[in-house]
Structure formats: C-alpha cells, structure tokens
Short mmCIF file of N, CA and C in Angstrom, two decimals:
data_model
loop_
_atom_site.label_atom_id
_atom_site.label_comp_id
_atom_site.label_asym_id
_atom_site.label_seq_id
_atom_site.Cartn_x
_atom_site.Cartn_y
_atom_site.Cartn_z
N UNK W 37 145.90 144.16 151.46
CA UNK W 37 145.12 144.27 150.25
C UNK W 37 145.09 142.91 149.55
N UNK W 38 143.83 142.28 149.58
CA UNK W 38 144.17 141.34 148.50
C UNK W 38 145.00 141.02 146.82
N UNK W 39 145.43 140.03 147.11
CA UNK W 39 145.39 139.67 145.18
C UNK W 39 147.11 140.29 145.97
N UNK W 40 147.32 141.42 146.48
CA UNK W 40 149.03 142.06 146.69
C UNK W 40 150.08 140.60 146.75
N UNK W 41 151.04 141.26 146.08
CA UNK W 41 152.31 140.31 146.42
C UNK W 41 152.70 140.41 147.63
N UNK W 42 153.23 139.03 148.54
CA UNK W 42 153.71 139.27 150.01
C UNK W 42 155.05 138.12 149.95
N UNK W 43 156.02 139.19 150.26
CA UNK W 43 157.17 138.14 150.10
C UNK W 43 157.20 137.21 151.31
N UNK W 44 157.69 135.57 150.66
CA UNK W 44 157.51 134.80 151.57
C UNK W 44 159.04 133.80 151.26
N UNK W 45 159.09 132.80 152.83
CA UNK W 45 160.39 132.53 151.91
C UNK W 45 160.03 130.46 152.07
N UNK W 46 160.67 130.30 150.87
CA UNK W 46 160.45 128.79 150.47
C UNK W 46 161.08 128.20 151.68
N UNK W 47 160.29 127.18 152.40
CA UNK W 47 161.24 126.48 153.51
C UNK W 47 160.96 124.70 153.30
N UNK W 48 160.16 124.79 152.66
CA UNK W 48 160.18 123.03 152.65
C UNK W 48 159.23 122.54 151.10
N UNK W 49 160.37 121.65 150.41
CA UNK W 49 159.16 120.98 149.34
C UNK W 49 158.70 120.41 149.83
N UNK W 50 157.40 120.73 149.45
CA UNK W 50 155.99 119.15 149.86
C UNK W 50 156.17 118.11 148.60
N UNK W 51 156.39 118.62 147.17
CA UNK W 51 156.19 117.72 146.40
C UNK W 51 156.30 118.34 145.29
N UNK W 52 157.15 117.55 144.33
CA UNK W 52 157.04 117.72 142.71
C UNK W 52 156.81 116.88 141.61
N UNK W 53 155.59 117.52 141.07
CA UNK W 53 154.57 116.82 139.69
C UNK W 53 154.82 116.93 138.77
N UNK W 54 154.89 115.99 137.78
CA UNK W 54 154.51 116.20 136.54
C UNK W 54 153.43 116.43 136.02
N UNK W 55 153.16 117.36 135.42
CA UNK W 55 151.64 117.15 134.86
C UNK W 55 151.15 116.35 133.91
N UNK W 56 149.69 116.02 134.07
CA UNK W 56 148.92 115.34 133.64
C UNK W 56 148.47 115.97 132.44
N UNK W 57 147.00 114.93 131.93
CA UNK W 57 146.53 115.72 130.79
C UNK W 57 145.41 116.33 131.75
N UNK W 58 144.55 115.69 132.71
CA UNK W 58 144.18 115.70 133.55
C UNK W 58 144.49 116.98 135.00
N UNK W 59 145.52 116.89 134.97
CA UNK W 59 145.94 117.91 135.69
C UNK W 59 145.79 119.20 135.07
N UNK W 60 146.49 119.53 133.88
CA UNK W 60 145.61 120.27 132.95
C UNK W 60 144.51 121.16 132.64
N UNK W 61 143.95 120.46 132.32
CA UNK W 61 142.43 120.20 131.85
C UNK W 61 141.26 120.20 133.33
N UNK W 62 141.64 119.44 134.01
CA UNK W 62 140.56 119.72 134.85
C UNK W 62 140.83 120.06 136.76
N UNK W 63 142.12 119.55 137.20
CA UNK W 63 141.69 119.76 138.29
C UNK W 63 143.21 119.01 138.61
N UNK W 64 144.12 119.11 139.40
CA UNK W 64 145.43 118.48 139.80
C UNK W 64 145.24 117.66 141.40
N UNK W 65 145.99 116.43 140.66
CA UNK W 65 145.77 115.41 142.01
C UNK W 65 147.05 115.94 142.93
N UNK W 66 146.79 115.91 144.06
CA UNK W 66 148.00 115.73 145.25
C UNK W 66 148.15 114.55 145.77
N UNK W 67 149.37 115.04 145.73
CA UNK W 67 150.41 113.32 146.67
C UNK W 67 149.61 112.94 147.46
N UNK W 68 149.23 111.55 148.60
CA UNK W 68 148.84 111.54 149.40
C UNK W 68 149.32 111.73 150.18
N UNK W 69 150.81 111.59 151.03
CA UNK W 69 151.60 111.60 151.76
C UNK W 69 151.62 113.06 151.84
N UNK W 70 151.38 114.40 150.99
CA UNK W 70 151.42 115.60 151.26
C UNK W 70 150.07 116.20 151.70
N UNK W 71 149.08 115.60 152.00
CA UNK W 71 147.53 115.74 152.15
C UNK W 71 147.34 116.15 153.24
N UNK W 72 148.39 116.11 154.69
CA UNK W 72 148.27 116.28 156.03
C UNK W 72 148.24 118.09 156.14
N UNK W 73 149.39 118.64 154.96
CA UNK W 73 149.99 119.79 155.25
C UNK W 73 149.06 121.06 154.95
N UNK W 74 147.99 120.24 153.97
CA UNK W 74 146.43 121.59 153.77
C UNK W 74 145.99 121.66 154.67
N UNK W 75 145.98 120.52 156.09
CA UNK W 75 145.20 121.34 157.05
C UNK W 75 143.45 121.09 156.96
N UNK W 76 142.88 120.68 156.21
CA UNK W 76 141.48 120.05 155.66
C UNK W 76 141.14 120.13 157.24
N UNK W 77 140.48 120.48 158.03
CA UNK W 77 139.45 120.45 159.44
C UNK W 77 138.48 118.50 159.43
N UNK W 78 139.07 118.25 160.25
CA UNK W 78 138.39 116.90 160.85
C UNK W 78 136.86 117.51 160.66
N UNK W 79 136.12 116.21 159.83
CA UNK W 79 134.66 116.41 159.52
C UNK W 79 134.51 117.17 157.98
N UNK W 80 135.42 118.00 157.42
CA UNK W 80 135.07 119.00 156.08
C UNK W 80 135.63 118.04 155.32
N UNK W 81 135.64 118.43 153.75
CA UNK W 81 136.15 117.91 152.27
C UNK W 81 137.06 118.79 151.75
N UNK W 82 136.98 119.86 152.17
CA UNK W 82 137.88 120.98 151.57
C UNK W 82 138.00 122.13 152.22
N UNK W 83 138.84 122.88 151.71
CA UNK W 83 139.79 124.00 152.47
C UNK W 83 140.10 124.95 151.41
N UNK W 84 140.38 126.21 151.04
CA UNK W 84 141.06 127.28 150.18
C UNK W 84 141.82 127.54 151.05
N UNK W 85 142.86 127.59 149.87
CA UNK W 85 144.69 127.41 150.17
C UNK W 85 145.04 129.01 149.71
N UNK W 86 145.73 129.50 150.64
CA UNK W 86 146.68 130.66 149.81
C UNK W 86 147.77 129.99 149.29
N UNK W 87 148.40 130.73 147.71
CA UNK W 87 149.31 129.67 147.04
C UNK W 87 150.23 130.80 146.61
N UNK W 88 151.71 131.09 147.29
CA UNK W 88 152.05 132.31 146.17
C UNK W 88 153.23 131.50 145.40
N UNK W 89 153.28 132.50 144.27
CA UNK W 89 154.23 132.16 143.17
C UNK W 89 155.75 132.82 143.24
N UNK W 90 156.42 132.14 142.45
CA UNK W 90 158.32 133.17 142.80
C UNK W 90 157.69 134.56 142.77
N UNK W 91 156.93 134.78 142.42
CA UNK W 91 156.98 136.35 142.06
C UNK W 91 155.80 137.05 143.51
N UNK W 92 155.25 136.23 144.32
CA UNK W 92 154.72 136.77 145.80
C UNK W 92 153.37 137.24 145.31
N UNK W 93 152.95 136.69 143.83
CA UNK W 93 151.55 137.05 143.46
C UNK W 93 150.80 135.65 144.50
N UNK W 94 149.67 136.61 144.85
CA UNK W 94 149.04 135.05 145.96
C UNK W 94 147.75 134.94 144.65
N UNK W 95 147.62 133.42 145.08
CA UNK W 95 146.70 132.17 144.19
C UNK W 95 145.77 131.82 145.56
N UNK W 96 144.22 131.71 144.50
CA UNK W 96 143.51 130.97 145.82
C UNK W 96 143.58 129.55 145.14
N UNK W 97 143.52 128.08 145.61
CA UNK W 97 143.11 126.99 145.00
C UNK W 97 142.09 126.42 146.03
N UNK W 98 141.50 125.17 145.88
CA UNK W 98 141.02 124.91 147.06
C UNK W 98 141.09 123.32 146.66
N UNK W 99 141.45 122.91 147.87
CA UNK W 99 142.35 121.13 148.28
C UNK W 99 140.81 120.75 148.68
N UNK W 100 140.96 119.26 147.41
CA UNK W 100 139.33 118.98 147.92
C UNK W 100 139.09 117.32 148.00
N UNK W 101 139.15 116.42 149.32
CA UNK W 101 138.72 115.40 149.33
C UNK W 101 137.37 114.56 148.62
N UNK W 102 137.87 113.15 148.80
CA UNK W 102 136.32 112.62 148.20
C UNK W 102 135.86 112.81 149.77
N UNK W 103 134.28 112.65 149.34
CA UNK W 103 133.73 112.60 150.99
C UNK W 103 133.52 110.96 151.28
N UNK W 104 133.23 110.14 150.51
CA UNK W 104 132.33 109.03 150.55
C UNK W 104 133.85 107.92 150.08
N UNK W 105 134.79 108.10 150.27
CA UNK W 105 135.79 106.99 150.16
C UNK W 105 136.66 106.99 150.91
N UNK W 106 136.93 105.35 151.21
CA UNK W 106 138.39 105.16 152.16
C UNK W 106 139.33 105.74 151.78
N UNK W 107 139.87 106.47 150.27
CA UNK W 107 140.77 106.96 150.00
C UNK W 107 140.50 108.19 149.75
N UNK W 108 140.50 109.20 150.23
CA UNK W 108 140.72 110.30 150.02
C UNK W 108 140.83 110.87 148.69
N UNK W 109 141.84 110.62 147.72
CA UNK W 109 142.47 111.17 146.55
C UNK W 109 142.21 112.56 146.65
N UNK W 110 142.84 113.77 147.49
CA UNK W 110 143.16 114.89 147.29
C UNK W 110 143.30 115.33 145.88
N UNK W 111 142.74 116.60 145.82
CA UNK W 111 142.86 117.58 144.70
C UNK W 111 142.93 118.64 145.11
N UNK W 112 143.93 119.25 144.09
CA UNK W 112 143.23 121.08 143.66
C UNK W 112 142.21 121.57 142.72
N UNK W 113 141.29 121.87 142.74
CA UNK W 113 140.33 122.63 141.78
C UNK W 113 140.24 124.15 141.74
N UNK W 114 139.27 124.28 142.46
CA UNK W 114 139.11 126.04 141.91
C UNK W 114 140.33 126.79 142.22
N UNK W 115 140.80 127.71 140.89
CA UNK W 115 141.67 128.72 141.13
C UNK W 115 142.99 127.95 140.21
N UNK W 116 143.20 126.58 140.39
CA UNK W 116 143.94 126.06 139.73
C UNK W 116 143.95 125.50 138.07
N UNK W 117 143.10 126.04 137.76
CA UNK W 117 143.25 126.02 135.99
C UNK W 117 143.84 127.63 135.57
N UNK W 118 143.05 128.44 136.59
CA UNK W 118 143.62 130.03 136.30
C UNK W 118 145.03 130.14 135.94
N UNK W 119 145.66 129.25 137.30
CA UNK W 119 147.30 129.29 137.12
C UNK W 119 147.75 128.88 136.06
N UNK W 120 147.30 127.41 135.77
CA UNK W 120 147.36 126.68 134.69
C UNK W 120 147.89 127.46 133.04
N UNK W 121 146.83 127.82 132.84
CA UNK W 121 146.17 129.02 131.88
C UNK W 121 147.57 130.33 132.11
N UNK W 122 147.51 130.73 133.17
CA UNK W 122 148.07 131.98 132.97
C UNK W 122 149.48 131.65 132.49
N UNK W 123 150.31 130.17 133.44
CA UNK W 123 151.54 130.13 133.21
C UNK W 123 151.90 129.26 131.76
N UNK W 124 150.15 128.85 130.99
CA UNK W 124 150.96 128.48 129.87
C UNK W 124 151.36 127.12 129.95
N UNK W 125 150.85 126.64 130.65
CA UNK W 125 151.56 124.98 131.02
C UNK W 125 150.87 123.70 130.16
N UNK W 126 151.68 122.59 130.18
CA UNK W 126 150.77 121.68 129.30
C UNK W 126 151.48 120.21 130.44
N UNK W 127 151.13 119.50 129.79
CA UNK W 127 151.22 118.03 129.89
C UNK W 127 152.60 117.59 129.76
N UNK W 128 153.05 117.12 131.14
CA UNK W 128 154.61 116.76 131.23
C UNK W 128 155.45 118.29 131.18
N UNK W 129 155.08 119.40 131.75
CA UNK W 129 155.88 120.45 132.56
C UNK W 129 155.39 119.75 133.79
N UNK W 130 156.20 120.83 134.67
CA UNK W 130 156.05 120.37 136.39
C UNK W 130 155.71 121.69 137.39
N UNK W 131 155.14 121.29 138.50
CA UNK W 131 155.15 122.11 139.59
C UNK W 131 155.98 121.78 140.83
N UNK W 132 156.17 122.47 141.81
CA UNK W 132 156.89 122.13 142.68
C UNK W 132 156.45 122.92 143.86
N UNK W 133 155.44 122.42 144.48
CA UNK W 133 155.06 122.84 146.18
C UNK W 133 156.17 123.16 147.34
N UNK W 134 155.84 124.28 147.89
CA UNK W 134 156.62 124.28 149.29
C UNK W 134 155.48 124.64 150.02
N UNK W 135 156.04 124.52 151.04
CA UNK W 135 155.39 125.16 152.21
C UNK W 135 156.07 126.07 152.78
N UNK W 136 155.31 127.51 152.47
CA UNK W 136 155.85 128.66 152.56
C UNK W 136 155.60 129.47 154.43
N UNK W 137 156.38 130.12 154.86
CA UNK W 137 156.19 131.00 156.14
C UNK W 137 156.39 132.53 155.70
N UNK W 138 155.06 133.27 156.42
CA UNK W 138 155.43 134.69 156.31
C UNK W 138 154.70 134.96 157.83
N UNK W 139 155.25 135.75 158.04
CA UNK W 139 155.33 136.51 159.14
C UNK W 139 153.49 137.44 159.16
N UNK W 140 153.30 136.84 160.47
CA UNK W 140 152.00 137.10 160.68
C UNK W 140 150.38 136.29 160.32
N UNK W 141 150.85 135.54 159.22
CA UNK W 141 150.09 134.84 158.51
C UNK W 141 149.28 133.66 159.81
N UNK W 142 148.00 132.87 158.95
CA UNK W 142 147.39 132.20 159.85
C UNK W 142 147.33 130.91 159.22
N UNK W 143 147.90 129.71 159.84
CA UNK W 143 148.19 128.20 159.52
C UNK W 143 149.49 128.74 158.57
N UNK W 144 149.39 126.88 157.72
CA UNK W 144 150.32 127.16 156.83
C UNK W 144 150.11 127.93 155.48
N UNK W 145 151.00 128.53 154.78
CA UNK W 145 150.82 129.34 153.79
C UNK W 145 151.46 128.45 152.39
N UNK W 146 151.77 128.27 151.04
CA UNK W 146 152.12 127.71 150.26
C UNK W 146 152.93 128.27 149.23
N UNK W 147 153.92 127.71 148.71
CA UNK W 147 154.91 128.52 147.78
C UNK W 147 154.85 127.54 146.66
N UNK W 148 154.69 127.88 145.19
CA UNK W 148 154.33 126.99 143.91
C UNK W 148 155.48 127.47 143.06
N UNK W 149 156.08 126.85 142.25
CA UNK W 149 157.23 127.00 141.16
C UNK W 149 156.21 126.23 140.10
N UNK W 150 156.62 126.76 139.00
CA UNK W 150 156.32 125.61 137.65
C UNK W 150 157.80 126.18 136.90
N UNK W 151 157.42 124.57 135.82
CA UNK W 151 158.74 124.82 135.08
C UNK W 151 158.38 124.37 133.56
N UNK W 152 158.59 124.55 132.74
CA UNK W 152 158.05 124.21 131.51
C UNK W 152 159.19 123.12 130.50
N UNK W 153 158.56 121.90 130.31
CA UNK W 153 159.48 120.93 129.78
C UNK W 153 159.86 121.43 128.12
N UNK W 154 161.32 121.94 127.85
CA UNK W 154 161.49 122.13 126.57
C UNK W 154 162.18 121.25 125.83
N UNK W 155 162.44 121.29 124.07
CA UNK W 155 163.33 120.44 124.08
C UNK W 155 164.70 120.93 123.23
N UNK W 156 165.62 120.92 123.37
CA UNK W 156 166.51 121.25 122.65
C UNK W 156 167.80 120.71 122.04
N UNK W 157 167.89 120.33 120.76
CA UNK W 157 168.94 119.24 120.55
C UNK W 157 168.66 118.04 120.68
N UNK W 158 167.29 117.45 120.74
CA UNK W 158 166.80 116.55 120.91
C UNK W 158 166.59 115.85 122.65
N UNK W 159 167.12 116.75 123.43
CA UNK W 159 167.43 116.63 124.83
C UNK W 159 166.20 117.34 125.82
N UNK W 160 165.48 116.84 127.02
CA UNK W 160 164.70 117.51 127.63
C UNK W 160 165.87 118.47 128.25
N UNK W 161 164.78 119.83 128.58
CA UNK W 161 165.79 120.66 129.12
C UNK W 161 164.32 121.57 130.08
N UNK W 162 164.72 122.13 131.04
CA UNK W 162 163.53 122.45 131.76
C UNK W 162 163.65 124.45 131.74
N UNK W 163 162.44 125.06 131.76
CA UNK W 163 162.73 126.43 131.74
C UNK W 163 163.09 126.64 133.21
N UNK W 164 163.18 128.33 133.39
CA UNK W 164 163.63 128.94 134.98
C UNK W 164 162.44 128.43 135.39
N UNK W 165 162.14 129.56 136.96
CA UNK W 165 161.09 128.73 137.33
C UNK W 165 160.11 129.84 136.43
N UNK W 166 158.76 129.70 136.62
CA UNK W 166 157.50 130.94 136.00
C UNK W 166 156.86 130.89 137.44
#
C-alpha cells in the first residue's frame, strides 16, 4: 500500500547537512561525493527517491541534476519542502541521509533523520531525531 510505513534498517550515512536558508525555502543541495548513490540513469537529470523517516513513513523526493553543466550540483526538490514543512525545520537544524535496505525492495532505498538545533543555557544542543 502506498504512503504505508515499511520498516527498514539504517546501514550506511551518505551524509549530514546543515540547513540552508535555501535548503529551506526552496529545494536542498546534495553532497557531490554522495550523487553516485541516487542511481540518476546515464542520459536522465533526475530520478524519485523513496525516502523513509525513523518512523518507516516513506517520502517521495526527486534528486535532480543540471542538464547543461560540467557540474552537476545535485538536488532534492519535489516532495522535499513537504518534509521540510511537516518536520518544522528551519535554517541551521540538520538532516542526516542513510542508505537504507529492506527486503524485497528495488535499487537503493533511503533512510532520513532530522534534528532540530536548540538552544539552552546559552549552549547549542540538538533535539532526538524527528
């Protein structure tokens, strides 16, 4: 059933961000060095990613190259402000990519943490994950 939670288990960080205002607001850059692991098809610009959260709710995003530059600069766009939005996040919290395995699944699958930068006592202090 779509949208269903499917438990999966975290086996590798790809990468952890700080966010932007940018990231935010419109659309989140990816590492380049983590750009291999979406899988993007030789010849396309983009791909929709399954993305689940600690909680096995699945996210669509979709990882989207430039077409017309030597550099690539990977993104997430669609689906990724939803998250954004839902978890409440701003500028300077973080995410934290894995690359997730479940059983049966087709390519790689993705596991997302965020964490929300608080402050307390004048000290950064980070929430659980959301």
């Amino acid at each position: 059933m779509p949208g269903s939670p499917m438990p999966i288990i975290m086996s590798k960080k790809l990468f952890k961000k700080s966010l932007s205002k940018t990231d935010i607001d419109h659309r989140m850059t990816i590492p380049m060095d983590s750009l291999s692991a979406f899988q993007i098809p030789k010849g396309k610009y983009s791909k929709d990613v399954a993305v689940f959260d600690i909680d096995g709710r699945r996210w669509r995003f979709r990882c989207t190259t430039r077409r017309k530059d030597p550099h690539p600069k990977p993104v997430l766009s669609s689906g990724w402000i939803k998250f954004v939005k839902n978890r409440g996040l701003k500028e300077g919290d973080e995410v934290i990519f894995s690359v997730a395995h479940s059983d049966g699944a087709e390519g790689p699958q993705f596991g997302i943490e965020a964490r929300k930068k608080l402050k307390l006592f004048g000290q950064d202090i980070w929430s659980n994950p959301l």
